[in-house]
XYZ file of C-alpha atoms in Angstrom:
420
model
C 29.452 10.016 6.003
C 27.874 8.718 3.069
C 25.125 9.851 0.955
C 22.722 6.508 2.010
C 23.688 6.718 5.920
C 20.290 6.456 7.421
C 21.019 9.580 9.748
C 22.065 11.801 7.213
C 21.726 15.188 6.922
C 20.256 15.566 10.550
C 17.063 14.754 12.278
C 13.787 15.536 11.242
C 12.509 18.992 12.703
C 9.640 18.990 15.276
C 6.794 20.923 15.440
C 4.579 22.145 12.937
C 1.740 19.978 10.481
C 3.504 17.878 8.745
C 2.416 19.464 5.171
C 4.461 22.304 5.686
C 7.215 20.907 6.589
C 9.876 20.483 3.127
C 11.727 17.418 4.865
C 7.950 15.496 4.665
C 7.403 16.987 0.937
C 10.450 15.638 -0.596
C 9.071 12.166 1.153
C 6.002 12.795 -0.293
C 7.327 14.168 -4.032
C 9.625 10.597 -3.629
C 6.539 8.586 -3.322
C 4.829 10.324 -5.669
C 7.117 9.685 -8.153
C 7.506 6.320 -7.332
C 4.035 5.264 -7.423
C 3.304 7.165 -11.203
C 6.717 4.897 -12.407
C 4.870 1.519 -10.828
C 1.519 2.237 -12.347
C 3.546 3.320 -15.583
C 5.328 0.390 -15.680
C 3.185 -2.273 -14.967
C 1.041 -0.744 -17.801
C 3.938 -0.852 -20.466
C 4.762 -4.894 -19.125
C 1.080 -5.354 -20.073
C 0.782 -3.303 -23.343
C 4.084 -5.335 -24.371
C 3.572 -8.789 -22.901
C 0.272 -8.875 -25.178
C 1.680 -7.711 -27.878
C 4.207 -10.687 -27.424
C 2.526 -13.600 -26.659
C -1.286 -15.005 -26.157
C -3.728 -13.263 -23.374
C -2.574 -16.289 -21.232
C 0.736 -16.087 -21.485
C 0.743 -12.314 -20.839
C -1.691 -13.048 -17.498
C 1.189 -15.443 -16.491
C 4.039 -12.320 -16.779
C 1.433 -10.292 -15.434
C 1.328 -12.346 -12.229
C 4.977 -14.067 -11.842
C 5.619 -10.761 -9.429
C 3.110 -12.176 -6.783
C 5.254 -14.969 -5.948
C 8.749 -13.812 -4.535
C 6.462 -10.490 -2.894
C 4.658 -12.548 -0.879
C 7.105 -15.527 -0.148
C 9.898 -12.401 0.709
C 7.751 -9.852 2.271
C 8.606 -10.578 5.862
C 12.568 -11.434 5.454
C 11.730 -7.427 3.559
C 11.081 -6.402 6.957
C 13.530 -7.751 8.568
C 16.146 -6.063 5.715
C 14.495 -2.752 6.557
C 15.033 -2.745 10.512
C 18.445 -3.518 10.244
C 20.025 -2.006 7.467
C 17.409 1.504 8.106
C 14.107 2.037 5.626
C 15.511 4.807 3.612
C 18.485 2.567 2.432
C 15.829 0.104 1.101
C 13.952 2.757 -0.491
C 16.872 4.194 -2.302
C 18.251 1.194 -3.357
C 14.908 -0.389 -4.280
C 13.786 2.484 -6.495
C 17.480 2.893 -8.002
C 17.102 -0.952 -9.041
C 13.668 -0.451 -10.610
C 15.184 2.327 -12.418
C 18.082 0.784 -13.999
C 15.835 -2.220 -14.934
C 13.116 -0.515 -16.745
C 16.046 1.571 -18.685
C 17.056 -1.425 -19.623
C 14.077 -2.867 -20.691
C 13.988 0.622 -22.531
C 17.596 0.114 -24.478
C 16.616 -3.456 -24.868
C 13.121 -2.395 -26.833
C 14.256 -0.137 -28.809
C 16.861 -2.627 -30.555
C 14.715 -5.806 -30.469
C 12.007 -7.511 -29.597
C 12.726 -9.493 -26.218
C 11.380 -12.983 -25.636
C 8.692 -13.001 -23.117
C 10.826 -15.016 -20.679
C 12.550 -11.690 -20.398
C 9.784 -9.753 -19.732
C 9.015 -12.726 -17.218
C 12.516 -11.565 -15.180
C 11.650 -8.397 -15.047
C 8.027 -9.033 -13.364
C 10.233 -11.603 -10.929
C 13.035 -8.521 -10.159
C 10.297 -6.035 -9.688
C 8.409 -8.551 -7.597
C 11.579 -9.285 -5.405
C 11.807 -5.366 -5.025
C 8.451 -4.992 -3.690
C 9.287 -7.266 -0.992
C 11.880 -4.990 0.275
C 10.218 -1.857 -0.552
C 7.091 -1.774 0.909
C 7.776 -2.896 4.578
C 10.418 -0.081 4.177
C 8.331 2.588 3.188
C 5.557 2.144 5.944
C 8.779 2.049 7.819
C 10.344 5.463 6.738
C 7.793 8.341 8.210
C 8.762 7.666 12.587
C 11.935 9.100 10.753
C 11.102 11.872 9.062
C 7.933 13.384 11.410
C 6.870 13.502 14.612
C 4.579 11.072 15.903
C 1.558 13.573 16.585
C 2.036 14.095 12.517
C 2.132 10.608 11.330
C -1.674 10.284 11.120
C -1.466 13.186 9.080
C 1.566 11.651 6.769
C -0.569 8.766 6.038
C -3.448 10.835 4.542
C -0.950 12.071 2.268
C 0.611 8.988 1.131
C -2.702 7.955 0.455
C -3.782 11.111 -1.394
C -0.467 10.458 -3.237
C -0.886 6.758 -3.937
C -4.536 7.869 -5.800
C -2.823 10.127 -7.751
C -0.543 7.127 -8.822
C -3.032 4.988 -10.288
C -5.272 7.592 -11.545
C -2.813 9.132 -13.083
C -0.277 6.636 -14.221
C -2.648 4.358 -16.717
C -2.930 7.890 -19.093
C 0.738 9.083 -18.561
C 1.822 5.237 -19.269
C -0.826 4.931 -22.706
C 0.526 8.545 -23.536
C 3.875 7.399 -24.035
C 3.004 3.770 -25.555
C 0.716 5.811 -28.169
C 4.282 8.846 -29.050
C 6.717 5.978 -29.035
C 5.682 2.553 -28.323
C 6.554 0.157 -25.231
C 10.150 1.820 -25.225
C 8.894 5.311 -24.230
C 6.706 3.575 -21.577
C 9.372 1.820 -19.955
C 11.939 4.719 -20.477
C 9.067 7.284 -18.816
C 8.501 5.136 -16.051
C 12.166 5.016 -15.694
C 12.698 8.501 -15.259
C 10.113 8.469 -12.656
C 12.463 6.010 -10.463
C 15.288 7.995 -10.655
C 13.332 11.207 -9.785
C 12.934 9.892 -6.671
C 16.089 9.484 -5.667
C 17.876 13.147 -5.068
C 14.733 13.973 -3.418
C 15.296 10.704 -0.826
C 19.213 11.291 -0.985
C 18.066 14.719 0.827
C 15.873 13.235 3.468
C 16.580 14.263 7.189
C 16.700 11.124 8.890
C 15.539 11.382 13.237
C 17.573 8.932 14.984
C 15.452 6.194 17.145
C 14.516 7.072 20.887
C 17.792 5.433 22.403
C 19.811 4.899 19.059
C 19.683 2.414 16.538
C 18.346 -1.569 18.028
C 21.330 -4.027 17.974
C 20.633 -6.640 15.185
C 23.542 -9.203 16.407
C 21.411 -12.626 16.135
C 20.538 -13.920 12.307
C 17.626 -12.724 10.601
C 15.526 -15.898 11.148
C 16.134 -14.555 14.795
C 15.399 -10.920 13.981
C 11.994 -12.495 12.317
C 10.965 -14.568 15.259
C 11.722 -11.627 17.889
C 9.365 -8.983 15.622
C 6.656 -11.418 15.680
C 6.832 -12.267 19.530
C 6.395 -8.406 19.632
C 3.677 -8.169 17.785
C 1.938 -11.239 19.356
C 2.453 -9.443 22.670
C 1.058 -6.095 21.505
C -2.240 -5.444 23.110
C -3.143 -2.965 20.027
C -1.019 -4.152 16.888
C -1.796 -7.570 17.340
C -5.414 -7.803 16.942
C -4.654 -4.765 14.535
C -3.504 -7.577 12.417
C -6.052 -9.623 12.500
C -8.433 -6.957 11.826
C -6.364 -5.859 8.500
C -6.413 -9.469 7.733
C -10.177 -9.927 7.898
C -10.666 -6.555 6.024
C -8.720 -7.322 3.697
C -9.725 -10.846 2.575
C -13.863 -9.644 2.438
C -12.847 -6.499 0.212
C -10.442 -7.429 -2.147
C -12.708 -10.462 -4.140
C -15.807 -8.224 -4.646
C -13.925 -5.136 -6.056
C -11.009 -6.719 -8.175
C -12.856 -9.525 -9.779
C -16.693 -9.594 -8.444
C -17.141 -5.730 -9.667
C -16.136 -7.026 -13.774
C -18.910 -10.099 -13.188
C -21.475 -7.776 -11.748
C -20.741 -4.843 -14.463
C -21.179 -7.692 -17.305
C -24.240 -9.414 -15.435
C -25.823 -5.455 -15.543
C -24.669 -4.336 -18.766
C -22.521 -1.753 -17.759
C -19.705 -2.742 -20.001
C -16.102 -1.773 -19.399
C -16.874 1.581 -18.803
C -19.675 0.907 -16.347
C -16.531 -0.607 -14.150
C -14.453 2.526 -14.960
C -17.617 4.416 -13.434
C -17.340 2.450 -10.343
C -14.202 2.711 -9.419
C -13.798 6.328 -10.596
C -16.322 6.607 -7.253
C -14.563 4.134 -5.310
C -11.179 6.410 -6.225
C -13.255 9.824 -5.292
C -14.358 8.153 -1.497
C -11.018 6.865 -1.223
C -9.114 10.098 -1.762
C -11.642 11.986 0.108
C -10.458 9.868 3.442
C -6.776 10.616 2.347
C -8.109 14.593 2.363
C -9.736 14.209 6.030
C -6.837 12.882 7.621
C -4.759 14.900 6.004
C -6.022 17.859 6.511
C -7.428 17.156 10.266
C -4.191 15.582 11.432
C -6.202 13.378 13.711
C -9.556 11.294 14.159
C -10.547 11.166 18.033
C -11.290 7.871 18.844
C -9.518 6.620 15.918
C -9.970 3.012 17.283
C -13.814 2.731 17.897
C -13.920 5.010 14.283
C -11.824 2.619 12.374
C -14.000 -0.216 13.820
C -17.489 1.063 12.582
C -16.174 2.203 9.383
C -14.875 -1.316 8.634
C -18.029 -2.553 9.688
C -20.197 0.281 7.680
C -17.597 0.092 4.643
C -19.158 -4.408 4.584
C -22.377 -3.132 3.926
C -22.033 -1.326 1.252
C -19.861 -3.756 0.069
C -22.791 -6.624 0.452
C -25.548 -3.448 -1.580
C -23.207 -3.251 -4.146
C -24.261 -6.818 -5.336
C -27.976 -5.832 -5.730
C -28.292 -2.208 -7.492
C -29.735 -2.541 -10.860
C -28.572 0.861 -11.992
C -24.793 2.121 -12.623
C -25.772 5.915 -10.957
C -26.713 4.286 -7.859
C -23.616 2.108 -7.728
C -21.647 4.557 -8.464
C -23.095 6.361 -5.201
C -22.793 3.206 -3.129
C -18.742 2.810 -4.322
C -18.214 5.903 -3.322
C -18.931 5.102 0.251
C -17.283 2.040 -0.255
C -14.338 3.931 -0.828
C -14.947 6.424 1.577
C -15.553 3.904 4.540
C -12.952 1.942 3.568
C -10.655 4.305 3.007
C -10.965 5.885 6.188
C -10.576 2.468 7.931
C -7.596 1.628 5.970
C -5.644 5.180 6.488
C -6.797 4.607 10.186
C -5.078 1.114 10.375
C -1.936 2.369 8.466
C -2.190 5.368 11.547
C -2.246 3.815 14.311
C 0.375 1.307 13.253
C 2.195 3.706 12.920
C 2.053 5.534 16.292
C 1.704 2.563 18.313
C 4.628 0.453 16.501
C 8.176 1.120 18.171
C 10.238 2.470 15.451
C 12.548 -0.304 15.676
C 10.076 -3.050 14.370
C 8.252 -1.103 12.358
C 9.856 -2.910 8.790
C 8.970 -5.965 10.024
C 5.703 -5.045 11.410
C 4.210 -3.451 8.265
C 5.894 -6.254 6.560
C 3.130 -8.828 8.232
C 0.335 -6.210 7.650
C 1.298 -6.147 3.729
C 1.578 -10.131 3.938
C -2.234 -10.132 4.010
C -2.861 -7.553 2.216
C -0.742 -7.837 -0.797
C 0.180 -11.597 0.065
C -3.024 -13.450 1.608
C -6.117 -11.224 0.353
C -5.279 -11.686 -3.832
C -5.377 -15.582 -3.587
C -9.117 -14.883 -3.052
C -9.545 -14.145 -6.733
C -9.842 -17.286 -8.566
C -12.405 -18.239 -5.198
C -14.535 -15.532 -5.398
C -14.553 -16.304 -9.025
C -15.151 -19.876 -8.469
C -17.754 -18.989 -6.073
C -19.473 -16.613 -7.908
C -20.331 -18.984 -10.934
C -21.339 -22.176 -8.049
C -23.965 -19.153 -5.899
C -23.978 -16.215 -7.765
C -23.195 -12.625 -6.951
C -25.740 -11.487 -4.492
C -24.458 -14.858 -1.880
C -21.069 -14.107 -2.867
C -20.921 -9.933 -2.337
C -22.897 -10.789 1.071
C -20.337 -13.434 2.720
C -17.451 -10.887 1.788
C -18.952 -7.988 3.274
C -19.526 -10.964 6.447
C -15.712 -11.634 6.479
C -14.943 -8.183 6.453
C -17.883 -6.727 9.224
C -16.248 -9.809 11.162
C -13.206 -7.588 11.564
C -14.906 -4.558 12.657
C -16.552 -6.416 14.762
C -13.807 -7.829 16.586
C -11.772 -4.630 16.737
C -15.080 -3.254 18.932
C -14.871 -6.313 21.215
C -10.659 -6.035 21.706
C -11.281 -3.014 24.211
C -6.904 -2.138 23.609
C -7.956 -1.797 19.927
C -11.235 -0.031 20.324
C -10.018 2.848 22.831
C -7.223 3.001 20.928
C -6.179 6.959 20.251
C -3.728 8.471 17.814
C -1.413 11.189 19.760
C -2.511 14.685 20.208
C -0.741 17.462 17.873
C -0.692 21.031 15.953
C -4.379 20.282 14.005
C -3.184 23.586 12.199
């Protein structure tokens, strides 16, 4: 038995929260680490791509990743239902950290060529596309289903504690030993991850292991048929689609217009999404600690719905303390609604399609939703911010709406467990 087959070391224990249990803490210490080396890195590719070339050429190394995550995200899923999620995982974090030791070696003799830097964005963009379908993949394998509401509050609690803490770790390093020490820290990160994944207990799948014995085109095609026919995860979909598409314009691009518009300045924006960040983490914290939201359906719903018009006020406060106050709703609301989609995805999936499942989910989100940028930029300078904030927050009430009239989706309950 070797040290990535999927069921070693024994299944996953029953019984008991799922923060006390050390088989869901070296999951969550793995994630951990591997979030801080993303953010780390992708602020050292920055830091060195400008100090390489011109503030467009550095956007364009910046954003050649994009492409093969969202053209490979779903054959990602695919990899991680038949070959198990916590072989992806291991193998995608062990390739992330040989590249970014390389990058490491490579800095500290020369200066490479931005087309190198360029490669690396591509590899770690390829990666991605594997990883993340596998990781929303991995916790129906490490935890019982009553706790995976509970394991998503923590990945989320962990995932903040990625990005605000990876920027100052990453600048930290670039300011004791340039680029090098960046890439090298972030590095490190990658590989911490991997004893503590090595030692996962895996849970075999209800039944064993599904057969995978057409192609993966097949394998593709037979996910989505499932999720088509899923009275709860397919309009789930849709819902995280909608969601997705109204939230992400306002608050990566509209916030910077509105901030300069106001006067805020650069730190006006760090202001407002330090609050976004505090509403955010505070959902992570709920679920976490509660284990369980009753009525997590009709809740995820009016929070989606709630979490739009805020959104849509955002657009037309005059003074940073108040939008400060309204993000952190925003990210309160929408935090909630977003651990509560990632929940009951997770409970209602079958284990077996779960890669490709989340695999569609992070198509829109991570796929779909950023190509709304350079339109809600486009928009924005045409009608303004107020028109603009307001027919987001529509697109995204639209799919809390529609969640309350799918009556599958809306009565939809995550399963009963220790609360403890």
């Amino acid at each position: 038995m070797t040290a990535l087959t999927e069921a070693a070391a024994g299944p996953a224990r029953p019984g008991g929260p799922a923060h006390r249990d050390p088989n869901v803490l070296r999951w969550l210490g793995a994630y951990t680490a591997s979030t801080l080396g993303d953010s780390v890195y992708h602020l050292a590719l920055s830091w060195t791509a400008v100090r390489g070339g011109t503030p467009a050429e550095a956007g364009l190394v910046m954003a050649v990743s994009a492409v093969p995550r969202a053209l490979l995200m779903l054959g990602g899923g695919v990899i991680a239902d038949r070959f198990g999620p916590r072989r992806v995982v291991v193998l995608s974090d062990t390739v992330r950290c040989l590249v970014v030791l390389g990058v490491a070696a490579l800095l500290l003799l020369a200066s490479p060529a931005l087309w190198v830097l360029a490669v690396v964005a591509l590899v770690f963009g390829t990666v991605d596309a594997l990883f993340l379908p596998a990781v929303g993949a991995l916790p129906p394998r490490i935890a019982p289903r009553d706790q995976l509401a509970r394991l998503q509050g923590m990945r989320g609690l962990a995932y903040r504690a990625g990005l605000v803490l990876g920027a100052p770790l990453g600048g930290l390093a670039v300011a004791l030993g340039g680029p090098a020490a960046a890439f090298g820290a972030a590095g490190l990160l990658f590989a911490f991850s991997l004893p503590l994944l090595l030692r996962l207990r895996i849970t075999p799948l209800p039944g064993g292991e599904p057969s995978h014995d057409g192609t993966a085109l097949r394998d593709l095609a037979d996910g989505l048929r499932y999720l088509r026919r899923h009275r709860v995860l397919g309009p789930l979909m849709i819902v995280i689609a909608l969601s997705d598409l109204g939230f992400v314009g306002p608050l990566n691009v509209g916030l910077a217009l509105l901030a300069d518009e106001r006067g805020w300045g650069a730190a006006g924006i760090g202001w407002v999404l330090a609050g976004f960040g505090v509403g955010a983490g505070a959902a992570s914290l709920l679920l976490t600690v509660r284990g369980r939201i009753p009525r997590a359906g009709t809740v995820m719903a009016w929070t989606i719905t709630l979490g739009a018009g805020s959104i849509g006020a955002l657009a037309y406060v005059p003074q940073l303390p108040v939008a400060v106050a309204v993000s952190v709703s925003v990210g309160l609301l929408a935090g909630l609604s977003g651990a509560l989609c990632g929940a009951l995805t997770q409970t209602e999936c079958d284990p077996g399609y779960l890669g490709r499942v989340t695999a569609v989910s992070s198509f829109f989100s991570l796929g779909v939703a950023p190509l709304s940028y350079p339109l809600t930029g486009a928009a924005v300078g045409l009608w303004g911010l107020g028109p603009v904030f307001v027919a987001s927050a529509a697109v995204c009430a639209l799919g809390g709406l529609y969640a309350l009239s799918v009556r599958p989706l809306r009565r939809a309950e995550l399963p009963r467990g220790d609360a403890a």
